[in-house]
Coordinates of C-alpha atoms in Angstrom, one line a residue:
M1 CA 134.5 111.1 98.7
S2 CA 134.8 107.5 97.7
D3 CA 134.4 106.5 101.3
V4 CA 131.2 108.5 101.6
I5 CA 129.8 106.9 98.4
Q6 CA 130.8 103.4 99.6
R7 CA 129.1 104.1 103.0
A8 CA 126.0 105.4 101.3
R9 CA 125.9 102.3 99.0
T10 CA 126.3 100.0 102.0
I11 CA 123.5 101.7 104.0
L12 CA 121.0 102.1 101.1
G13 CA 121.8 98.9 99.4
R14 CA 123.2 98.4 95.8
E15 CA 119.8 98.5 94.1
T16 CA 118.5 101.6 95.9
F17 CA 121.8 103.5 95.6
G18 CA 122.0 102.7 91.9
L19 CA 118.4 103.8 91.3
L20 CA 118.9 107.1 93.2
I21 CA 121.9 107.8 91.0
L22 CA 119.9 107.0 87.8
M23 CA 117.0 109.3 89.0
A24 CA 119.4 112.1 89.8
V25 CA 120.9 111.9 86.3
M26 CA 117.5 111.8 84.6
V27 CA 116.2 114.8 86.7
L28 CA 119.3 116.8 85.8
G29 CA 119.0 115.9 82.2
F30 CA 115.4 116.8 81.8
S31 CA 115.8 120.0 83.9
L32 CA 118.5 121.1 81.4
A33 CA 116.3 120.1 78.4
S34 CA 113.1 121.8 79.7
P35 CA 113.0 124.6 82.2
K36 CA 109.4 123.6 83.0
F37 CA 110.4 120.2 84.4
L38 CA 111.1 121.2 88.0
T39 CA 108.2 123.6 88.2
G40 CA 105.3 123.2 90.6
P41 CA 102.7 122.2 88.0
S42 CA 105.0 119.6 86.5
L43 CA 105.9 118.0 89.9
S44 CA 102.2 118.1 90.9
S45 CA 101.3 116.4 87.7
M46 CA 103.8 113.6 88.4
G47 CA 102.5 113.3 91.9
F48 CA 99.0 112.6 90.6
Q49 CA 100.1 110.2 87.8
A50 CA 102.7 108.0 89.5
P51 CA 100.5 106.5 92.2
L52 CA 98.3 104.5 89.8
L53 CA 101.4 102.8 88.3
G54 CA 102.8 102.4 91.8
L55 CA 99.7 100.6 93.2
L56 CA 99.6 98.2 90.2
T57 CA 103.3 97.6 90.6
L58 CA 103.0 96.8 94.3
A59 CA 100.1 94.4 93.3
M60 CA 102.6 92.6 91.1
L61 CA 105.3 92.6 93.7
A62 CA 104.3 89.9 96.1
P63 CA 103.3 87.4 93.4
M64 CA 106.7 88.0 91.8
I65 CA 108.6 87.5 95.1
S66 CA 106.8 84.2 95.6
G67 CA 108.0 83.0 92.2
G68 CA 104.6 83.7 90.5
F69 CA 103.0 86.3 88.3
N70 CA 99.7 88.2 88.0
L71 CA 98.8 89.1 84.5
A72 CA 95.3 90.1 85.6
I73 CA 96.2 93.2 87.7
V74 CA 94.8 95.8 85.3
Y75 CA 91.5 94.0 84.6
T76 CA 91.1 93.2 88.3
A77 CA 91.4 96.9 88.9
N78 CA 88.9 97.7 86.2
I79 CA 86.3 95.1 87.4
S80 CA 86.7 96.5 90.9
G81 CA 86.1 100.0 89.5
L82 CA 82.9 98.7 87.9
A83 CA 81.7 97.4 91.2
L84 CA 82.3 100.8 92.7
A85 CA 80.4 102.5 89.8
W86 CA 77.5 100.1 90.0
V87 CA 76.9 100.8 93.7
M88 CA 77.1 104.5 93.3
L89 CA 74.7 104.5 90.3
Q90 CA 72.2 102.5 92.4
F91 CA 72.2 105.4 94.9
G92 CA 71.7 108.2 92.4
G93 CA 75.0 108.5 90.6
P94 CA 76.1 112.2 90.8
E95 CA 73.8 112.7 93.8
A96 CA 75.2 109.7 95.8
G97 CA 76.3 110.5 99.3
L98 CA 79.3 109.5 101.3
G99 CA 77.6 106.4 102.6
A100 CA 77.1 105.2 99.0
I101 CA 80.7 106.0 98.2
A102 CA 81.9 104.0 101.2
L103 CA 79.7 101.1 100.3
G104 CA 81.0 101.2 96.7
V105 CA 84.6 101.2 98.0
V106 CA 83.9 98.1 100.1
A107 CA 82.3 96.4 97.1
A108 CA 85.3 97.2 95.0
L109 CA 87.7 95.8 97.6
V110 CA 85.6 92.6 98.0
V111 CA 85.5 92.0 94.2
G112 CA 89.3 92.6 93.8
T113 CA 90.2 90.5 96.8
L114 CA 87.9 87.7 95.6
A115 CA 89.4 87.7 92.1
G116 CA 92.9 87.4 93.6
A117 CA 91.8 84.7 96.1
V118 CA 90.4 82.6 93.3
M119 CA 93.7 82.8 91.4
G120 CA 95.6 81.9 94.5
A121 CA 93.4 79.0 95.3
V122 CA 93.7 77.5 91.8
I123 CA 97.5 78.0 91.9
A124 CA 97.8 76.5 95.4
Y125 CA 95.4 73.6 95.3
I126 CA 95.3 72.7 91.6
G127 CA 99.0 73.3 91.0
A128 CA 98.5 75.3 87.8
H129 CA 101.2 77.7 86.7
P130 CA 100.6 81.3 87.9
I131 CA 101.0 82.7 84.4
L132 CA 98.3 80.5 82.9
V133 CA 95.9 81.0 85.8
S134 CA 96.3 84.8 85.8
L135 CA 96.0 84.9 82.0
A136 CA 92.8 82.9 82.2
M137 CA 91.5 85.3 84.9
M138 CA 92.6 88.3 82.8
I139 CA 90.6 87.0 79.8
F140 CA 87.6 86.2 82.0
L141 CA 87.5 89.6 83.7
R142 CA 88.0 91.4 80.4
G143 CA 85.1 89.5 78.8
L144 CA 82.9 90.1 81.9
G145 CA 83.7 93.8 81.9
E146 CA 82.9 94.1 78.2
F147 CA 79.6 92.3 78.7
L148 CA 78.6 94.5 81.6
T149 CA 79.5 97.8 80.0
R150 CA 78.7 96.8 76.4
G151 CA 82.2 98.0 75.6
G152 CA 81.5 101.6 76.7
D153 CA 82.2 103.8 79.7
I154 CA 80.3 104.2 82.9
S155 CA 80.3 107.8 84.3
G156 CA 78.3 110.1 86.4
F157 CA 80.0 109.9 89.8
P158 CA 79.5 112.2 92.8
P159 CA 81.9 115.1 93.2
A160 CA 83.1 113.8 96.5
L161 CA 84.8 110.8 94.8
A162 CA 86.8 113.2 92.7
V163 CA 88.6 114.4 95.8
L164 CA 90.4 111.1 96.0
G165 CA 91.7 111.5 92.4
H166 CA 92.3 115.2 92.2
G167 CA 92.4 116.6 95.8
T168 CA 95.4 117.7 97.8
F169 CA 96.2 117.6 101.5
L170 CA 98.8 119.8 103.0
G171 CA 99.9 120.6 99.5
L172 CA 100.4 117.0 98.5
P173 CA 98.3 115.1 96.0
V174 CA 95.9 112.8 97.7
P175 CA 96.8 109.9 95.4
L176 CA 100.4 110.3 96.3
I177 CA 99.6 110.2 100.0
L178 CA 97.5 107.1 99.5
F179 CA 100.3 105.4 97.6
G180 CA 102.8 106.3 100.3
L181 CA 100.6 104.8 103.0
V182 CA 100.0 101.6 101.0
A183 CA 103.8 101.3 100.2
L184 CA 104.6 101.6 103.9
V185 CA 102.1 98.9 104.8
W186 CA 103.4 96.7 102.1
H187 CA 107.0 97.2 103.3
V188 CA 106.1 96.3 106.9
M189 CA 104.0 93.3 105.8
L190 CA 106.8 91.9 103.6
R191 CA 109.7 92.6 105.9
R192 CA 108.2 92.5 109.4
S193 CA 105.4 89.9 109.4
R194 CA 105.1 86.2 109.4
H195 CA 103.2 86.3 106.1
G196 CA 106.0 88.3 104.5
F197 CA 108.6 85.8 105.7
A198 CA 106.4 83.0 104.2
V199 CA 106.2 84.9 100.9
Y200 CA 110.0 85.0 100.6
M201 CA 110.3 81.4 101.7
V202 CA 107.8 80.2 99.1
G203 CA 109.7 82.1 96.4
S204 CA 113.0 80.6 97.4
N205 CA 112.0 77.0 97.7
I206 CA 108.4 76.0 98.0
R207 CA 109.1 72.4 98.8
A208 CA 111.5 73.2 101.6
T209 CA 109.0 75.7 102.9
E210 CA 106.4 73.0 103.1
Y211 CA 108.7 70.7 105.1
S212 CA 109.5 73.6 107.5
G213 CA 105.8 73.6 108.6
I214 CA 104.6 76.7 106.7
D215 CA 101.2 76.3 105.1
T216 CA 102.2 77.2 101.5
K217 CA 98.7 76.8 100.1
R218 CA 97.3 79.3 102.5
T219 CA 100.3 81.6 101.8
L220 CA 99.7 81.5 98.1
V221 CA 96.0 82.3 98.5
M222 CA 96.9 85.2 100.7
I223 CA 99.5 86.5 98.3
Y224 CA 97.1 86.7 95.4
A225 CA 94.1 87.9 97.5
L226 CA 96.2 90.8 98.8
S227 CA 97.4 91.5 95.2
G228 CA 93.7 91.7 94.2
T229 CA 93.0 94.0 97.1
L230 CA 95.7 96.4 95.8
C231 CA 94.3 96.1 92.3
A232 CA 91.0 97.2 93.7
V233 CA 92.6 100.3 95.4
A234 CA 94.1 101.1 92.0
G235 CA 90.6 100.7 90.4
I236 CA 89.0 103.0 92.9
L237 CA 91.8 105.6 92.2
M238 CA 91.3 105.2 88.4
A239 CA 87.5 105.8 88.8
A240 CA 88.2 108.9 90.8
R241 CA 90.9 110.2 88.4
F242 CA 89.0 109.7 85.2
N243 CA 85.5 110.2 86.6
S244 CA 84.5 107.1 84.6
V245 CA 85.1 103.4 84.5
R246 CA 86.0 101.4 81.4
V247 CA 87.2 97.8 81.1
G248 CA 90.2 98.9 79.0
H249 CA 91.5 101.7 81.2
G250 CA 95.2 101.3 81.8
E251 CA 95.8 98.4 79.5
A252 CA 99.3 99.6 78.7
L253 CA 100.3 99.7 82.3
L254 CA 100.7 95.9 82.6
L255 CA 104.0 95.8 80.8
V256 CA 105.2 99.0 82.5
T257 CA 104.7 97.3 85.9
V258 CA 106.8 94.4 84.7
L259 CA 109.5 96.9 83.7
A260 CA 109.2 98.7 87.1
I261 CA 109.5 95.3 88.9
F262 CA 112.5 94.3 87.0
L263 CA 114.2 97.7 87.3
G264 CA 113.6 97.5 91.0
G265 CA 115.8 94.4 91.2
I266 CA 113.2 91.7 91.8
D267 CA 114.5 88.2 91.2
P268 CA 112.4 86.9 88.3
F269 CA 112.5 83.4 89.9
G270 CA 111.3 84.7 93.3
G271 CA 112.7 84.8 96.8
H272 CA 114.2 88.3 96.6
G273 CA 113.0 91.8 96.4
K274 CA 112.3 95.0 98.4
V275 CA 109.6 97.7 98.3
A276 CA 111.9 100.7 98.3
P277 CA 113.8 100.0 95.0
V278 CA 110.5 99.2 93.3
I279 CA 109.0 102.5 94.4
L280 CA 112.1 104.3 93.1
S281 CA 111.8 102.5 89.8
V282 CA 108.1 103.6 89.5
L283 CA 109.3 107.2 90.1
I284 CA 112.0 106.9 87.6
L285 CA 109.6 105.7 84.9
Q286 CA 107.2 108.6 85.8
V287 CA 110.1 111.0 85.5
L288 CA 111.0 109.5 82.1
S289 CA 107.4 109.7 80.8
S290 CA 106.9 113.3 82.0
G291 CA 110.3 114.4 80.8
L292 CA 109.8 113.1 77.3
N293 CA 106.3 114.7 77.3
L294 CA 107.8 118.1 78.3
I295 CA 110.4 118.1 75.6
G296 CA 107.7 117.3 73.0
A297 CA 108.4 113.6 72.3
N298 CA 105.5 111.6 70.8
Q299 CA 103.6 109.4 73.3
H300 CA 104.3 106.4 71.1
L301 CA 108.0 107.2 71.3
A302 CA 107.8 107.2 75.1
T303 CA 106.5 103.6 74.9
A304 CA 109.3 102.6 72.6
V305 CA 111.8 104.2 75.0
W306 CA 110.3 102.2 77.9
G307 CA 111.0 99.0 75.8
L308 CA 114.6 100.1 75.1
F309 CA 114.9 100.9 78.8
L310 CA 114.0 97.4 79.7
I311 CA 116.5 96.0 77.2
A312 CA 119.2 98.2 78.7
V313 CA 118.4 97.1 82.2
M314 CA 118.7 93.5 81.1
I315 CA 122.0 94.1 79.5
L316 CA 123.4 95.9 82.5
R317 CA 122.3 93.0 84.7
S318 CA 123.5 90.3 82.4
E319 CA 126.0 89.0 84.9
Q320 CA 123.4 88.9 87.6
L321 CA 121.0 87.0 85.3
A322 CA 123.7 84.5 84.4
A323 CA 124.3 83.9 88.1
I324 CA 120.6 83.4 88.7
F325 CA 120.3 80.9 85.9
R326 CA 123.4 79.0 87.2
R327 CA 121.8 78.8 90.6
K328 CA 118.5 77.5 89.2
D329 CA 120.3 74.9 87.1

C-alpha cells in the first residue's frame, strides 16, 4: 500500500496529491455531517458557483508566477461586465439579439484586456511595483464603475445571456465547462508555450531573463493583459449568473483567490506554480463553503473559517516558507 501511495505521489506531484487527500477528507466529513452534500442538486450548485472563483484565481495565477500581483481582478471583471451591459442596452436590453450579445462580449474582452495591458505597461516600462500599480487600477476602476452606475445595478439582459450562467450541456453546468476549457488553455499556455516559459523565467530572476535575450517588458505586458482577459471572462459570467452588473459584485472574492493561489502551492516570490493544484484548491474552497452552508453555518462564519484555513496552510508550510526566505536572502 505504501508503494502505491508513494507512486501516486510521485506521478501526481506532492502538491496535487496532498490536495486530493485534503479534498477526500473534506468530502467524507461533510457527507457524514449532511446527507444532502453528495446529492445531485448540491453538486450542481457547486458546479455553477466554483467557476467564477476559478476564473478569477487563474487571472491571479500568471502575475503571481511572474513575481507580481493583481489586486484589480474583481474590478476589472466588473468594469468588463459594465461594457457588456452597455452594449446590450444600446440594442434593446431584454430584446437584444445574439449579435448584440456577441458584440458585448467582444467589448468586455477588449476592456478587460486593455485594463490589464495598462497595468503591465506601467510595471514593465516605469518599474513601479505590481501591488501599487494594481491597487491604483483597482481604485480607478471602482471609482469609474461607481460613476457610470451611480452606485446602483444595471439589469435587463436578454434571456439568451442567461444560458451562459445557468444552462447545462450534456448534464454539466455551462460555467463549469467554460472554466474547464479556460483552465486547459491556461495549462498549455504556461507549460507548453514560449510565453509560459518566459513567465516562469521572469518570476525566477528577471535580470537573468533579460540577459538571456527574452523581452521581459513585452512578457510583463502580456501577463497582465491576459490576466485582464480572464477577468473579463469572469465579468461576463457574473453578468450571466446574476442577470445584473454592479461594480461591487464579488468584492470578497479577491482574498479568496489569494487563499486559493497559496493553497495551490504557488511560490509567493514567483517562478513556481502549476494550474492543476490551483484548480484543486478552488474546488476545495468551494466544497468548504457549500459544506458549511449545508450544515447550517453562518455565512460570516464561513469567511472566518477561510481565514483560519489560510493560517493553517501557512503553518503547515512553515518549513517551505523558511526555505524560500533563505533562498531569497
